[in-house]
Short mmCIF file of C-alpha atoms in Angstrom, two decimals:
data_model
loop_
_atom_site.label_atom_id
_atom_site.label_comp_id
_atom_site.label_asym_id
_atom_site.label_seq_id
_atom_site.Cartn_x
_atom_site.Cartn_y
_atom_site.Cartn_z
CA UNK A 2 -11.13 37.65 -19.65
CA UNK A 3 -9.00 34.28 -20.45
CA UNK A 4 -7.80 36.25 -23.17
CA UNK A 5 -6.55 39.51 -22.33
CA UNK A 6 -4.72 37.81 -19.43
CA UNK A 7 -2.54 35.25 -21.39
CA UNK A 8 0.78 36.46 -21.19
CA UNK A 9 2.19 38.99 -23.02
CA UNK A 10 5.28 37.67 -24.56
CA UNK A 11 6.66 39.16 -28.62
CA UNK A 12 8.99 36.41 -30.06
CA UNK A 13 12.26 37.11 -29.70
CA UNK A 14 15.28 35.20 -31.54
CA UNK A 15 18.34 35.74 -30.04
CA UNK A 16 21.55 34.42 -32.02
CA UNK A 17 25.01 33.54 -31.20
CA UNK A 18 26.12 34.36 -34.68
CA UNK A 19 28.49 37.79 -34.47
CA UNK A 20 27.39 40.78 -36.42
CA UNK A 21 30.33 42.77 -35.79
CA UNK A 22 33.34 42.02 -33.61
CA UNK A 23 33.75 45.25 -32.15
CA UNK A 24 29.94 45.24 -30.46
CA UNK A 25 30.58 41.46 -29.39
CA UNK A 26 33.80 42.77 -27.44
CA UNK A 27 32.13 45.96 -25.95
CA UNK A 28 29.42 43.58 -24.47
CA UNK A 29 31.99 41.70 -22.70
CA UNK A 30 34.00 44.14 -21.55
CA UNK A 31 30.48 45.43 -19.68
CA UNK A 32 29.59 42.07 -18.82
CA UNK A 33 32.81 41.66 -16.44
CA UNK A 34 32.25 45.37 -15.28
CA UNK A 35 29.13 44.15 -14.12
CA UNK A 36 30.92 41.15 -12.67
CA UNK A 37 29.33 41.78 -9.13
CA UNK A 38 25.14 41.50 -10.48
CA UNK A 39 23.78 38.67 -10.65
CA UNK A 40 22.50 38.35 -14.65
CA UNK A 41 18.53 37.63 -14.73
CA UNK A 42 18.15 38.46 -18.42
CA UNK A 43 19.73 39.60 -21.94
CA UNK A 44 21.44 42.73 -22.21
CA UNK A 45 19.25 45.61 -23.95
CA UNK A 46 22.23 46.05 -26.40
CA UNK A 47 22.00 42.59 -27.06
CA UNK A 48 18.37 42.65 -27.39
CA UNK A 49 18.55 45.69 -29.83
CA UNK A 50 20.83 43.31 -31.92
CA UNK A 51 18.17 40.60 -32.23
CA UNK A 52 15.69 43.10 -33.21
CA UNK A 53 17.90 44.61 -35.91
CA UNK A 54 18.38 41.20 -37.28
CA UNK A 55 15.03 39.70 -37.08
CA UNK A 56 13.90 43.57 -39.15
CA UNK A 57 16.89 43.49 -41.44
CA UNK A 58 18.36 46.50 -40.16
CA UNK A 59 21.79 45.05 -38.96
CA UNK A 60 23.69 45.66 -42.76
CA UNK A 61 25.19 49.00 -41.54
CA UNK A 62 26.86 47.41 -38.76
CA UNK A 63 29.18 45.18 -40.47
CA UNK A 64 32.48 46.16 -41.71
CA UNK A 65 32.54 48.13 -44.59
CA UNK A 66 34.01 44.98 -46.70
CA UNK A 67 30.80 42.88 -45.49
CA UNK A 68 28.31 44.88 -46.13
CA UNK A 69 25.94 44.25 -48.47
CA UNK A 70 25.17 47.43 -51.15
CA UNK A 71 22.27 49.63 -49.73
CA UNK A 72 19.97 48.63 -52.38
CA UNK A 73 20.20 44.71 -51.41
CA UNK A 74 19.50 45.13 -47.91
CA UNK A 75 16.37 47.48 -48.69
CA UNK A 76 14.95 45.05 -50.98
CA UNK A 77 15.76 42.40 -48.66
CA UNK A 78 13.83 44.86 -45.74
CA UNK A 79 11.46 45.02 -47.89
CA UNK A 80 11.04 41.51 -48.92
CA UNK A 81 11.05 40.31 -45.47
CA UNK A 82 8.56 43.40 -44.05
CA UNK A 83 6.18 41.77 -46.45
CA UNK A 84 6.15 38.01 -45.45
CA UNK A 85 6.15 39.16 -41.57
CA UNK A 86 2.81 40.96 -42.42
CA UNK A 87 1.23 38.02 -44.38
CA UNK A 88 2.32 35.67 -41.67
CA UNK A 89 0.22 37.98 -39.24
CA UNK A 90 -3.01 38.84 -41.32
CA UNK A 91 -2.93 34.69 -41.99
CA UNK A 92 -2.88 34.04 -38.33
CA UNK A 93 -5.55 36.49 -37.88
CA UNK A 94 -7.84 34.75 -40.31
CA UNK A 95 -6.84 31.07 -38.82
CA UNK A 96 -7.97 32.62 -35.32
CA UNK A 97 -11.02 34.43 -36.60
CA UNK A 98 -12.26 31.51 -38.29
CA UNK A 99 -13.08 29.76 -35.11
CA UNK A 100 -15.03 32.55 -34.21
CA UNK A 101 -17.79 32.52 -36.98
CA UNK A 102 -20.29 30.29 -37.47
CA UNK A 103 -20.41 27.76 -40.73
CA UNK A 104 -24.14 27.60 -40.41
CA UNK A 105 -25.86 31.31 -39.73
CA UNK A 106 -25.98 33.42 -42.77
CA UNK A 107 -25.26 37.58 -42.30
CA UNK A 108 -25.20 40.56 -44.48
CA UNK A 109 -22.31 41.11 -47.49
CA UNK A 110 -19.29 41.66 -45.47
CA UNK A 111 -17.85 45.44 -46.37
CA UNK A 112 -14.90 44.79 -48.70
CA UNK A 113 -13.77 48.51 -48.08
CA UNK A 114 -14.00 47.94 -44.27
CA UNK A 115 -11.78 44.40 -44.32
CA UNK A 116 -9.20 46.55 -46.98
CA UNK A 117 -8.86 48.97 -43.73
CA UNK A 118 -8.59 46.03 -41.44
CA UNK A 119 -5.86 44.69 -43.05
CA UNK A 120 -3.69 47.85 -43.36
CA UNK A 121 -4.32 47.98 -39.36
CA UNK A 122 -3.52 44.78 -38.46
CA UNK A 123 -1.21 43.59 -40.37
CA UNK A 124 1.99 44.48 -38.38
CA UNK A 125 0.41 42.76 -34.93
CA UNK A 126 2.36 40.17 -33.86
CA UNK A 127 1.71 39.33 -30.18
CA UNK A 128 -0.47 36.47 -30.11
CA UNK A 129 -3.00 37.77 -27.81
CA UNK A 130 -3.95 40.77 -29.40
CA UNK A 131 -3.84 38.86 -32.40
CA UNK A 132 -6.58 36.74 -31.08
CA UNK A 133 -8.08 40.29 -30.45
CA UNK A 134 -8.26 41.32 -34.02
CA UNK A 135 -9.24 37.93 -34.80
CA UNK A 136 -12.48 38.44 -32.62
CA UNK A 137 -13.00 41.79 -34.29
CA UNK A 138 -13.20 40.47 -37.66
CA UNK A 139 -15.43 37.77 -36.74
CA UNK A 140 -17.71 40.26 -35.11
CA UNK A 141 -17.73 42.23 -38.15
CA UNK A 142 -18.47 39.83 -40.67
CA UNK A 143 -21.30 37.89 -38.73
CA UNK A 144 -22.90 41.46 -38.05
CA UNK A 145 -21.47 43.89 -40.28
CA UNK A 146 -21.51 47.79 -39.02
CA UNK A 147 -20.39 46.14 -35.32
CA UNK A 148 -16.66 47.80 -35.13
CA UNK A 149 -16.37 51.02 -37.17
CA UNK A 150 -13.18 52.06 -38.72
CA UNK A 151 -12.74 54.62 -35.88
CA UNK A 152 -12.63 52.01 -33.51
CA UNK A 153 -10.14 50.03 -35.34
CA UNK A 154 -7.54 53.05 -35.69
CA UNK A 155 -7.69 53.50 -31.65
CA UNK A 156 -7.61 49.85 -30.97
CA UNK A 157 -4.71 49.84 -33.14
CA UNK A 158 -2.91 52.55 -31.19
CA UNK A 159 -3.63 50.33 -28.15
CA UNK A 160 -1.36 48.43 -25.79
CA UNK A 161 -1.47 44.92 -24.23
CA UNK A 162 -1.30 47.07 -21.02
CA UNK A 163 -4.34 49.27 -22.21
CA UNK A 164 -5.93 46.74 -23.33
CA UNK A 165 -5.94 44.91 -20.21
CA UNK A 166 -7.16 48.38 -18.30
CA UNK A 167 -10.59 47.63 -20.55
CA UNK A 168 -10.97 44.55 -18.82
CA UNK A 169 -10.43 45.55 -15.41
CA UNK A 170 -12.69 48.77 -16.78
CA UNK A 171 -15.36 45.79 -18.07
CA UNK A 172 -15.26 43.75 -14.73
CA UNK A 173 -16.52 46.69 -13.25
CA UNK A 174 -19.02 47.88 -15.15
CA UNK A 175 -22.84 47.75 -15.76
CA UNK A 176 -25.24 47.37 -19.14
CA UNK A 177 -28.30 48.25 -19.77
CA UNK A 178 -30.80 45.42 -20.85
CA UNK A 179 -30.52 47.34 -24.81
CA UNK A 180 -26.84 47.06 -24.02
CA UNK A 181 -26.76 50.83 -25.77
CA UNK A 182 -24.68 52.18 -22.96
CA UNK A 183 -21.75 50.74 -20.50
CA UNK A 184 -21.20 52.39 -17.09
CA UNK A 185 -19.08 52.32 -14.10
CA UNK A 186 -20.85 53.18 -10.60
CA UNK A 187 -18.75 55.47 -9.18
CA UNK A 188 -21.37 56.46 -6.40
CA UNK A 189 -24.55 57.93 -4.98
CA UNK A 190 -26.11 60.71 -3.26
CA UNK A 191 -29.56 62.44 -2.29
CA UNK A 192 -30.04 66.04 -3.44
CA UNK A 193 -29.59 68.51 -0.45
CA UNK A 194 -32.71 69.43 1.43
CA UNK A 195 -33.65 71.19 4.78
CA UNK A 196 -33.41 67.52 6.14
CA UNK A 197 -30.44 65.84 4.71
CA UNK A 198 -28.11 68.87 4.26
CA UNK A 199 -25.95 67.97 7.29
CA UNK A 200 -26.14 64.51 7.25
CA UNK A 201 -22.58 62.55 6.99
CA UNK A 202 -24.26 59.73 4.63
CA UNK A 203 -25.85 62.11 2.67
CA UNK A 204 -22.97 60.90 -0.41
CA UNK A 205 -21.18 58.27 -0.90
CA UNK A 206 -18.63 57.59 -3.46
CA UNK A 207 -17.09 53.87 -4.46
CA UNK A 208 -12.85 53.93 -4.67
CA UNK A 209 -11.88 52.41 -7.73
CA UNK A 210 -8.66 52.17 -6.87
CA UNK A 211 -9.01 49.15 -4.04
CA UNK A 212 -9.84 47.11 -6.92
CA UNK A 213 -7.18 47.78 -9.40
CA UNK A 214 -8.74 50.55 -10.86
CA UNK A 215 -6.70 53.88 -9.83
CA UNK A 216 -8.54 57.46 -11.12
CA UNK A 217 -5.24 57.89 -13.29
CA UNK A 218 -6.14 54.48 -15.25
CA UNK A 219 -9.44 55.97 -15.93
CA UNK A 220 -7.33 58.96 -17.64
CA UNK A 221 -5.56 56.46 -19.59
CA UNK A 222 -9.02 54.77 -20.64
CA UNK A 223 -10.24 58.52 -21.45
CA UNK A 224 -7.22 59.36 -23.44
CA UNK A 225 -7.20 56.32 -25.24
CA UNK A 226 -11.35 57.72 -26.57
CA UNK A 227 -12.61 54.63 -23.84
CA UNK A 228 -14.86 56.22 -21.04
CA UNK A 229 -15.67 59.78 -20.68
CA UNK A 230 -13.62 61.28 -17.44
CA UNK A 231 -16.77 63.12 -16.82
CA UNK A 232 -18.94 61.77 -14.14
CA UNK A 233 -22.30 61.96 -15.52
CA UNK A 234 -25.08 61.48 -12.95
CA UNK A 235 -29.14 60.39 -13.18
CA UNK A 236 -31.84 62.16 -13.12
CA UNK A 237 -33.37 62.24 -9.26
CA UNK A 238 -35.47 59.18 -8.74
CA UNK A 239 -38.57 58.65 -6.28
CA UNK A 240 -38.39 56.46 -3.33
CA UNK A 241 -39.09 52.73 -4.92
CA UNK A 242 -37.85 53.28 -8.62
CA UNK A 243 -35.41 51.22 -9.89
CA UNK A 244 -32.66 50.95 -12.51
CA UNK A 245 -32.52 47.18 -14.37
CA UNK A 246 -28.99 46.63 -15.07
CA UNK A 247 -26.73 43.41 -16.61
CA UNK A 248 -23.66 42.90 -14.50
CA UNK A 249 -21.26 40.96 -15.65
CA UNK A 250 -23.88 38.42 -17.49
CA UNK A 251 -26.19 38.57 -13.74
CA UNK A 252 -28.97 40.53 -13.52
CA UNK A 253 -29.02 43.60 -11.39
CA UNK A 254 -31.90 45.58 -9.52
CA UNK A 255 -30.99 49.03 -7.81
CA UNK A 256 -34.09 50.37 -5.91
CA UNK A 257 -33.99 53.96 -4.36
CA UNK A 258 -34.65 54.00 -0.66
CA UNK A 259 -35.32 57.03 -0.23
CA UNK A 260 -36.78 60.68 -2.80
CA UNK A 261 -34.07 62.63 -4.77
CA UNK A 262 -31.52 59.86 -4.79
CA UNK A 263 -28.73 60.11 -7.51
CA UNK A 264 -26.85 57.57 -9.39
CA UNK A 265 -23.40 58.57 -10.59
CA UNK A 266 -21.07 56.83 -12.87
CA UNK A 267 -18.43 56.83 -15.54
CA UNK A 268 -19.95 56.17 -18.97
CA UNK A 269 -17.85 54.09 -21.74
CA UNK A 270 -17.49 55.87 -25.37
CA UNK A 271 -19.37 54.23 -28.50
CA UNK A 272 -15.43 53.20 -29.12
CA UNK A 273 -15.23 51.60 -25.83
CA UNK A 274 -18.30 50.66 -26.04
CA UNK A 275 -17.69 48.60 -29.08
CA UNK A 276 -14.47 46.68 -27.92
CA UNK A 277 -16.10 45.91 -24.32
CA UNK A 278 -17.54 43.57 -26.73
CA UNK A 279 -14.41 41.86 -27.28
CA UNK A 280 -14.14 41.33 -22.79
CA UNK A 281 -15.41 37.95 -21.79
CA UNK A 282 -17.46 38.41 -18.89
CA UNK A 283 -15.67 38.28 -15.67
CA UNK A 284 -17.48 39.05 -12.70
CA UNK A 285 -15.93 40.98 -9.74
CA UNK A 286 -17.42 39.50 -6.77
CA UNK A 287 -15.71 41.62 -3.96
CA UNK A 288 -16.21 44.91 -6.13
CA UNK A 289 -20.39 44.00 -6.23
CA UNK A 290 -20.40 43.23 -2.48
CA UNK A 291 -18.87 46.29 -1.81
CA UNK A 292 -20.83 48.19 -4.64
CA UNK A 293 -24.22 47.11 -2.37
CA UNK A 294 -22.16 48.20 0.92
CA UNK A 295 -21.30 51.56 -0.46
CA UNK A 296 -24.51 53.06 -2.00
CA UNK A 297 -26.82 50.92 0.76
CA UNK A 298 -27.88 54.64 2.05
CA UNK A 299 -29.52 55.83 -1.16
CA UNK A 300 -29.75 52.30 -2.92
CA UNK A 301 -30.59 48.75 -2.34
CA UNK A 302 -28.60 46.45 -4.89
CA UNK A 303 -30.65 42.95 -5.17
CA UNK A 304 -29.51 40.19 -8.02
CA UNK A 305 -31.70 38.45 -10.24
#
């Protein structure tokens, strides 16, 4: 998880160099409005200055005698758009290259597939989803058919915050050994009978949200096309059968204690799926102590 928890900081040049008096004295004059706060930070107009001028969308705000003709500064936009991208997509590649081997051979990468890749990533700047990309093209071209061009349009849409809700999402989760299908235990329970119907410890459910995990980042996962907000449960299992699980790169044995006992979980999308893949693992060690505390009436939870 080294990687989705480097900071999350865009380059930002801020200048001293005036673009237009009359913005320069408004600033002050709410500067010694504001004489009484203590300054932590740069203004947001000031901020939406430096962003103008670092995307070439300042011309309009010099005087009329200054300005350059229309045409100029959208060939200049243009001109400068362009190197911005290639100075991304090369950083990608530089990154990405560390990530493939020089020795094992794969299948002919999909030129089609790295076309789309470009278009996507091209405008990604911030250094650690860079390095994000950069793993996803690896991925790809070692074992082509690994990220599909789906998953690269919602990845795309995708936030540094988002992206750090997969890892949290990942930390929590389960594989199975075929590593088909990711899951989150969310609980367990033993079907009602004549015997059990009244008992208090019949269910029990596991609270996400003690370990960072709150129900309404699971809708942001789910509208993001991450993990289904349906809680899907398992078939009732016999007293003594077991689920064989991979937590977190640790082996994990759940044995039901008892007839009729139910597993339920959240289950990742193939999307999410696919860019868990991206997550280094990262195990939880208070979530899996609790995990064993909390389903200990229908389940035993033994690693290794």
């Amino acid at each position: 998880m080294k990687d989705i928890n480097e900071p999350s900081t865009v380059p930002l040049v801020i200048t001293d160099e005036p673009i237009n008096n009359e913005v320069i004295k408004t600033t002050t004059s709410s500067s010694k409005n504001g004489g009484n706060k203590k300054n932590t930070g740069v203004s947001s107009q000031m901020q939406l200055l430096a962003l103008a001028k670092n995307f070439v969308l300042d011309g309009g705000l010099a005087s009329l005698e200054k300005q350059m003709p229309l045409e100029e500064r959208t060939q200049k936009r243009a001109r400068v758009s362009a190197l911005r991208k290639q100075e991304n997509l090369e950083a990608i590649i530089k990154r990405s290259i560390n990530y493939c081997s020089a020795t094992e051979f794969a299948n002919k990468a999909d030129a089609d597939w790295f076309s789309t890749f470009t278009e996507l990533a091209e405008d990604v700047s911030n250094t650690t989803m860079q390095n994000l990309w950069a793993k996803i093209l690896a991925g790809e071209i070692s074992q082509p058919g690994s990220f599909s061009t789906k998953t690269l349009k919602i990845f795309r849409a995708m936030s540094i915050t988002e992206a750090k809700l997969l890892a949290k999402a990942c930390s929590l989760a389960v594989t199975e050994p075929a590593k088909r299908n990711i899951r989150i235990i969310s609980g367990a329970y033993q079907t009602p009978s004549l015997f059990n119907f009244f008992s208090k410890n019949r269910e029990q459910n596991i609270p996400f949200s003690q370990f960072s995990l709150s129900y309404a980042d699971l809708l942001i996962l789910a509208d993001n096309h991450l993990v289904f907000i349906q809680e899907t449960e398992s078939t009732p299992m016999d007293k003594s059968e077991v689920f064989t699980f991979n937590f977190n790169g640790r082996p994990l044995t759940l044995v039901a204690k008892k007839s009729s006992c139910v597993l339920k979980f959240y289950k990742f999308t193939p999307v999410g799926s696919e860019l868990a893949r991206l997550i280094s693992d990262n195990v939880d060690d208070a979530y899996l102590q609790h995990l064993k505390s909390a389903i200990n009436e229908s389940f035993s939870v033994v690693e290794g």
